[in-house]
Amino acid sequence: MIKGILSLLINLLILLIFIHAIGSWIPKVRESKLYEVLDSLISPILNPIRRVLPSTGGFDFSPLVLLFILYLIKHLLRL
């Protein structure tokens, strides 16, 4: 039961990260209220990774790193 809930939460976070990353490329989406809410949920998770990663000329690889970490957690916990 706990594994199922944890797996569901990680999968939901993965989906939100994908939506956040894709939405960041589209100006109309970035300006929407829904994206602001999503950004307020996802950015606090991404900011520590952004502080560690070096600047890469305008590309933000923090969502990719976070996705890797989440998939690693799922694999290690066998979810």
N, CA, C and O atoms as CSV, one atom per row, in Angstrom:
chain,resi,resn,atom,element,x,y,z
A,1,MET,N,N,0.822,-1.194,0.000
A,1,MET,CA,C,0.000,0.000,0.000
A,1,MET,C,C,0.867,1.258,0.000
A,1,MET,O,O,0.643,2.169,-0.798
A,2,ILE,N,N,1.862,1.310,0.900
A,2,ILE,CA,C,2.735,2.483,0.963
A,2,ILE,C,C,3.552,2.586,-0.315
A,2,ILE,O,O,3.762,3.684,-0.830
A,3,LYS,N,N,4.019,1.441,-0.835
A,3,LYS,CA,C,4.770,1.458,-2.091
A,3,LYS,C,C,3.913,1.997,-3.230
A,3,LYS,O,O,4.398,2.746,-4.078
A,4,GLY,N,N,2.642,1.614,-3.247
A,4,GLY,CA,C,1.738,2.085,-4.291
A,4,GLY,C,C,1.517,3.581,-4.226
A,4,GLY,O,O,1.504,4.254,-5.257
A,5,ILE,N,N,1.343,4.105,-3.032
A,5,ILE,CA,C,1.138,5.549,-2.867
A,5,ILE,C,C,2.403,6.311,-3.235
A,5,ILE,O,O,2.338,7.333,-3.918
A,6,LEU,N,N,3.566,5.813,-2.781
A,6,LEU,CA,C,4.833,6.457,-3.102
A,6,LEU,C,C,5.090,6.436,-4.601
A,6,LEU,O,O,5.544,7.428,-5.171
A,7,SER,N,N,4.804,5.325,-5.231
A,7,SER,CA,C,4.968,5.214,-6.679
A,7,SER,C,C,4.047,6.193,-7.406
A,7,SER,O,O,4.460,6.839,-8.370
A,8,LEU,N,N,2.814,6.301,-6.949
A,8,LEU,CA,C,1.869,7.236,-7.546
A,8,LEU,C,C,2.354,8.673,-7.403
A,8,LEU,O,O,2.262,9.450,-8.353
A,9,LEU,N,N,2.868,9.037,-6.229
A,9,LEU,CA,C,3.357,10.397,-6.002
A,9,LEU,C,C,4.574,10.709,-6.868
A,9,LEU,O,O,4.687,11.806,-7.414
A,10,ILE,N,N,5.475,9.752,-6.991
A,10,ILE,CA,C,6.650,9.970,-7.841
A,10,ILE,C,C,6.229,10.098,-9.297
A,10,ILE,O,O,6.738,10.961,-10.011
A,11,ASN,N,N,5.302,9.247,-9.751
A,11,ASN,CA,C,4.818,9.342,-11.135
A,11,ASN,C,C,4.126,10.671,-11.389
A,11,ASN,O,O,4.293,11.258,-12.459
A,12,LEU,N,N,3.354,11.155,-10.430
A,12,LEU,CA,C,2.691,12.455,-10.562
A,12,LEU,C,C,3.725,13.567,-10.649
A,12,LEU,O,O,3.582,14.480,-11.462
A,13,LEU,N,N,4.759,13.503,-9.825
A,13,LEU,CA,C,5.816,14.509,-9.864
A,13,LEU,C,C,6.554,14.472,-11.202
A,13,LEU,O,O,6.895,15.522,-11.748
A,14,ILE,N,N,6.797,13.296,-11.726
A,14,ILE,CA,C,7.438,13.166,-13.036
A,14,ILE,C,C,6.582,13.824,-14.112
A,14,ILE,O,O,7.096,14.551,-14.962
A,15,LEU,N,N,5.289,13.570,-14.077
A,15,LEU,CA,C,4.378,14.186,-15.048
A,15,LEU,C,C,4.389,15.705,-14.923
A,15,LEU,O,O,4.435,16.408,-15.932
A,16,LEU,N,N,4.349,16.214,-13.706
A,16,LEU,CA,C,4.364,17.665,-13.495
A,16,LEU,C,C,5.671,18.294,-13.968
A,16,LEU,O,O,5.667,19.410,-14.488
A,17,ILE,N,N,6.778,17.596,-13.794
A,17,ILE,CA,C,8.068,18.101,-14.272
A,17,ILE,C,C,8.071,18.189,-15.790
A,17,ILE,O,O,8.551,19.175,-16.349
A,18,PHE,N,N,7.540,17.169,-16.469
A,18,PHE,CA,C,7.444,17.210,-17.925
A,18,PHE,C,C,6.566,18.374,-18.385
A,18,PHE,O,O,6.937,19.103,-19.305
A,19,ILE,N,N,5.434,18.548,-17.767
A,19,ILE,CA,C,4.534,19.649,-18.135
A,19,ILE,C,C,5.211,20.987,-17.894
A,19,ILE,O,O,5.111,21.895,-18.720
A,20,HIS,N,N,5.898,21.113,-16.771
A,20,HIS,CA,C,6.605,22.356,-16.433
A,20,HIS,C,C,7.690,22.658,-17.473
A,20,HIS,O,O,7.806,23.788,-17.946
A,21,ALA,N,N,8.485,21.637,-17.825
A,21,ALA,CA,C,9.572,21.832,-18.782
A,21,ALA,C,C,9.044,22.199,-20.167
A,21,ALA,O,O,9.559,23.118,-20.803
A,22,ILE,N,N,8.031,21.496,-20.630
A,22,ILE,CA,C,7.475,21.786,-21.959
A,22,ILE,C,C,6.765,23.139,-21.959
A,22,ILE,O,O,6.879,23.903,-22.918
A,23,GLY,N,N,6.037,23.434,-20.889
A,23,GLY,CA,C,5.354,24.724,-20.791
A,23,GLY,C,C,6.301,25.900,-20.757
A,23,GLY,O,O,5.940,26.998,-21.182
A,24,SER,N,N,7.514,25.690,-20.256
A,24,SER,CA,C,8.474,26.793,-20.189
A,24,SER,C,C,8.939,27.240,-21.566
A,24,SER,O,O,9.471,28.341,-21.705
A,25,TRP,N,N,8.750,26.417,-22.579
A,25,TRP,CA,C,9.149,26.767,-23.940
A,25,TRP,C,C,8.078,27.572,-24.672
A,25,TRP,O,O,8.360,28.156,-25.718
A,26,ILE,N,N,6.865,27.613,-24.147
A,26,ILE,CA,C,5.738,28.235,-24.847
A,26,ILE,C,C,5.325,29.505,-24.096
A,26,ILE,O,O,4.818,29.425,-22.977
A,27,PRO,N,N,5.543,30.686,-24.711
A,27,PRO,CA,C,5.264,31.948,-24.005
A,27,PRO,C,C,3.838,32.068,-23.470
A,27,PRO,O,O,3.647,32.528,-22.345
A,28,LYS,N,N,2.853,31.671,-24.237
A,28,LYS,CA,C,1.460,31.788,-23.781
A,28,LYS,C,C,1.198,30.932,-22.549
A,28,LYS,O,O,0.460,31.331,-21.649
A,29,VAL,N,N,1.802,29.769,-22.519
A,29,VAL,CA,C,1.627,28.874,-21.379
A,29,VAL,C,C,2.327,29.452,-20.154
A,29,VAL,O,O,1.770,29.445,-19.056
A,30,ARG,N,N,3.560,29.960,-20.344
A,30,ARG,CA,C,4.325,30.533,-19.230
A,30,ARG,C,C,3.595,31.683,-18.555
A,30,ARG,O,O,3.783,31.918,-17.362
A,31,GLU,N,N,2.769,32.396,-19.296
A,31,GLU,CA,C,2.049,33.550,-18.755
A,31,GLU,C,C,0.728,33.169,-18.091
A,31,GLU,O,O,0.066,34.030,-17.510
A,32,SER,N,N,0.334,31.914,-18.165
A,32,SER,CA,C,-0.960,31.510,-17.623
A,32,SER,C,C,-0.898,31.333,-16.107
A,32,SER,O,O,0.161,31.087,-15.531
A,33,LYS,N,N,-2.058,31.465,-15.487
A,33,LYS,CA,C,-2.178,31.295,-14.034
A,33,LYS,C,C,-1.857,29.851,-13.634
A,33,LYS,O,O,-1.216,29.616,-12.610
A,34,LEU,N,N,-2.298,28.903,-14.429
A,34,LEU,CA,C,-2.044,27.487,-14.136
A,34,LEU,C,C,-0.543,27.199,-14.104
A,34,LEU,O,O,-0.064,26.463,-13.242
A,35,TYR,N,N,0.200,27.791,-15.057
A,35,TYR,CA,C,1.646,27.575,-15.084
A,35,TYR,C,C,2.310,28.222,-13.875
A,35,TYR,O,O,3.282,27.686,-13.344
A,36,GLU,N,N,1.796,29.370,-13.436
A,36,GLU,CA,C,2.340,30.018,-12.234
A,36,GLU,C,C,2.198,29.103,-11.021
A,36,GLU,O,O,3.120,28.993,-10.212
A,37,VAL,N,N,1.049,28.450,-10.895
A,37,VAL,CA,C,0.832,27.517,-9.788
A,37,VAL,C,C,1.788,26.332,-9.914
A,37,VAL,O,O,2.416,25.921,-8.938
A,38,LEU,N,N,1.890,25.794,-11.115
A,38,LEU,CA,C,2.798,24.674,-11.353
A,38,LEU,C,C,4.237,25.079,-11.051
A,38,LEU,O,O,4.981,24.310,-10.442
A,39,ASP,N,N,4.631,26.264,-11.467
A,39,ASP,CA,C,5.980,26.758,-11.221
A,39,ASP,C,C,6.246,26.917,-9.721
A,39,ASP,O,O,7.347,26.638,-9.248
A,40,SER,N,N,5.236,27.363,-8.985
A,40,SER,CA,C,5.415,27.521,-7.537
A,40,SER,C,C,5.565,26.173,-6.834
A,40,SER,O,O,6.130,26.107,-5.743
A,41,LEU,N,N,5.067,25.104,-7.443
A,41,LEU,CA,C,5.224,23.760,-6.884
A,41,LEU,C,C,6.561,23.118,-7.274
A,41,LEU,O,O,7.199,22.458,-6.454
A,42,ILE,N,N,6.974,23.312,-8.514
A,42,ILE,CA,C,8.140,22.614,-9.043
A,42,ILE,C,C,9.450,23.367,-8.796
A,42,ILE,O,O,10.475,22.738,-8.532
A,43,SER,N,N,9.437,24.684,-8.876
A,43,SER,CA,C,10.676,25.456,-8.726
A,43,SER,C,C,11.404,25.232,-7.405
A,43,SER,O,O,12.631,25.140,-7.410
A,44,PRO,N,N,10.702,25.139,-6.271
A,44,PRO,CA,C,11.446,24.872,-5.030
A,44,PRO,C,C,12.204,23.536,-5.042
A,44,PRO,O,O,13.204,23.383,-4.340
A,45,ILE,N,N,11.735,22.591,-5.826
A,45,ILE,CA,C,12.431,21.309,-5.941
A,45,ILE,C,C,13.622,21.437,-6.895
A,45,ILE,O,O,14.656,20.801,-6.692
A,46,LEU,N,N,13.470,22.263,-7.938
A,46,LEU,CA,C,14.518,22.414,-8.938
A,46,LEU,C,C,15.627,23.376,-8.500
A,46,LEU,O,O,16.771,23.229,-8.931
A,47,ASN,N,N,15.308,24.350,-7.656
A,47,ASN,CA,C,16.289,25.384,-7.292
A,47,ASN,C,C,17.575,24.836,-6.667
A,47,ASN,O,O,18.653,25.310,-7.027
A,48,PRO,N,N,17.519,23.865,-5.751
A,48,PRO,CA,C,18.795,23.339,-5.232
A,48,PRO,C,C,19.661,22.704,-6.321
A,48,PRO,O,O,20.887,22.803,-6.282
A,49,ILE,N,N,19.027,22.059,-7.280
A,49,ILE,CA,C,19.777,21.455,-8.392
A,49,ILE,C,C,20.362,22.556,-9.261
A,49,ILE,O,O,21.505,22.446,-9.705
A,50,ARG,N,N,19.602,23.615,-9.511
A,50,ARG,CA,C,20.085,24.738,-10.322
A,50,ARG,C,C,21.301,25.414,-9.692
A,50,ARG,O,O,22.193,25.881,-10.400
A,51,ARG,N,N,21.334,25.465,-8.364
A,51,ARG,CA,C,22.477,26.085,-7.685
A,51,ARG,C,C,23.742,25.252,-7.851
A,51,ARG,O,O,24.846,25.796,-7.855
A,52,VAL,N,N,23.591,23.943,-7.987
A,52,VAL,CA,C,24.752,23.054,-8.103
A,52,VAL,C,C,25.236,22.949,-9.546
A,52,VAL,O,O,26.441,22.892,-9.789
A,53,LEU,N,N,24.321,22.924,-10.494
A,53,LEU,CA,C,24.692,22.769,-11.901
A,53,LEU,C,C,25.374,24.029,-12.424
A,53,LEU,O,O,24.980,25.140,-12.071
A,54,PRO,N,N,26.389,23.862,-13.259
A,54,PRO,CA,C,27.011,25.047,-13.868
A,54,PRO,C,C,26.094,25.649,-14.939
A,54,PRO,O,O,25.229,24.963,-15.484
A,55,SER,N,N,26.291,26.922,-15.229
A,55,SER,CA,C,25.518,27.598,-16.274
A,55,SER,C,C,25.850,26.974,-17.631
A,55,SER,O,O,27.014,26.721,-17.945
A,56,THR,N,N,24.806,26.730,-18.425
A,56,THR,CA,C,25.011,26.054,-19.708
A,56,THR,C,C,24.454,26.856,-20.870
A,56,THR,O,O,23.845,26.290,-21.778
A,57,GLY,N,N,24.652,28.147,-20.854
A,57,GLY,CA,C,24.266,28.971,-21.992
A,57,GLY,C,C,22.772,29.042,-22.255
A,57,GLY,O,O,22.351,28.964,-23.409
A,58,GLY,N,N,21.974,29.186,-21.233
A,58,GLY,CA,C,20.536,29.355,-21.412
A,58,GLY,C,C,19.715,28.084,-21.313
A,58,GLY,O,O,18.486,28.147,-21.288
A,59,PHE,N,N,20.363,26.939,-21.257
A,59,PHE,CA,C,19.637,25.681,-21.119
A,59,PHE,C,C,19.582,25.280,-19.651
A,59,PHE,O,O,20.585,25.346,-18.940
A,60,ASP,N,N,18.409,24.867,-19.210
A,60,ASP,CA,C,18.219,24.448,-17.824
A,60,ASP,C,C,18.096,22.927,-17.799
A,60,ASP,O,O,17.086,22.366,-18.223
A,61,PHE,N,N,19.133,22.274,-17.299
A,61,PHE,CA,C,19.145,20.818,-17.239
A,61,PHE,C,C,18.633,20.277,-15.909
A,61,PHE,O,O,18.625,19.065,-15.694
A,62,SER,N,N,18.205,21.169,-15.015
A,62,SER,CA,C,17.747,20.712,-13.698
A,62,SER,C,C,16.533,19.784,-13.772
A,62,SER,O,O,16.472,18.838,-12.987
A,63,PRO,N,N,15.555,19.996,-14.675
A,63,PRO,CA,C,14.459,19.018,-14.757
A,63,PRO,C,C,14.957,17.625,-15.156
A,63,PRO,O,O,14.466,16.614,-14.654
A,64,LEU,N,N,15.920,17.588,-16.048
A,64,LEU,CA,C,16.477,16.308,-16.481
A,64,LEU,C,C,17.180,15.603,-15.313
A,64,LEU,O,O,17.035,14.394,-15.129
A,65,VAL,N,N,17.933,16.364,-14.539
A,65,VAL,CA,C,18.621,15.791,-13.379
A,65,VAL,C,C,17.599,15.285,-12.361
A,65,VAL,O,O,17.758,14.197,-11.807
A,66,LEU,N,N,16.556,16.072,-12.116
A,66,LEU,CA,C,15.526,15.659,-11.164
A,66,LEU,C,C,14.805,14.401,-11.643
A,66,LEU,O,O,14.520,13.508,-10.846
A,67,LEU,N,N,14.515,14.331,-12.926
A,67,LEU,CA,C,13.882,13.121,-13.465
A,67,LEU,C,C,14.790,11.910,-13.267
A,67,LEU,O,O,14.323,10.835,-12.893
A,68,PHE,N,N,16.073,12.084,-13.514
A,68,PHE,CA,C,17.022,10.996,-13.303
A,68,PHE,C,C,17.008,10.549,-11.842
A,68,PHE,O,O,16.996,9.351,-11.559
A,69,ILE,N,N,17.008,11.507,-10.916
A,69,ILE,CA,C,16.990,11.191,-9.490
A,69,ILE,C,C,15.710,10.440,-9.121
A,69,ILE,O,O,15.755,9.461,-8.376
A,70,LEU,N,N,14.580,10.896,-9.639
A,70,LEU,CA,C,13.308,10.233,-9.324
A,70,LEU,C,C,13.259,8.811,-9.877
A,70,LEU,O,O,12.790,7.895,-9.202
A,71,TYR,N,N,13.742,8.628,-11.102
A,71,TYR,CA,C,13.774,7.277,-11.666
A,71,TYR,C,C,14.756,6.389,-10.898
A,71,TYR,O,O,14.512,5.194,-10.731
A,72,LEU,N,N,15.851,6.963,-10.436
A,72,LEU,CA,C,16.802,6.210,-9.632
A,72,LEU,C,C,16.159,5.772,-8.305
A,72,LEU,O,O,16.335,4.633,-7.873
A,73,ILE,N,N,15.424,6.673,-7.673
A,73,ILE,CA,C,14.718,6.345,-6.432
A,73,ILE,C,C,13.718,5.215,-6.684
A,73,ILE,O,O,13.644,4.258,-5.913
A,74,LYS,N,N,12.952,5.334,-7.769
A,74,LYS,CA,C,11.988,4.278,-8.087
A,74,LYS,C,C,12.692,2.938,-8.287
A,74,LYS,O,O,12.211,1.901,-7.830
A,75,HIS,N,N,13.829,2.970,-8.971
A,75,HIS,CA,C,14.550,1.719,-9.221
A,75,HIS,C,C,15.101,1.131,-7.931
A,75,HIS,O,O,14.989,-0.072,-7.691
A,76,LEU,N,N,15.697,1.984,-7.098
A,76,LEU,CA,C,16.297,1.492,-5.858
A,76,LEU,C,C,15.240,0.967,-4.884
A,76,LEU,O,O,15.485,0.010,-4.150
A,77,LEU,N,N,14.076,1.595,-4.882
A,77,LEU,CA,C,12.991,1.130,-4.007
A,77,LEU,C,C,12.129,0.053,-4.669
A,77,LEU,O,O,11.207,-0.492,-4.061
A,78,ARG,N,N,12.457,-0.237,-5.938
A,78,ARG,CA,C,11.715,-1.235,-6.718
A,78,ARG,C,C,10.218,-0.941,-6.758
A,78,ARG,O,O,9.381,-1.802,-6.486
A,79,LEU,N,N,9.910,0.336,-7.116
A,79,LEU,CA,C,8.494,0.740,-7.188
A,79,LEU,C,C,7.951,0.505,-8.578
A,79,LEU,O,O,6.779,0.781,-8.838
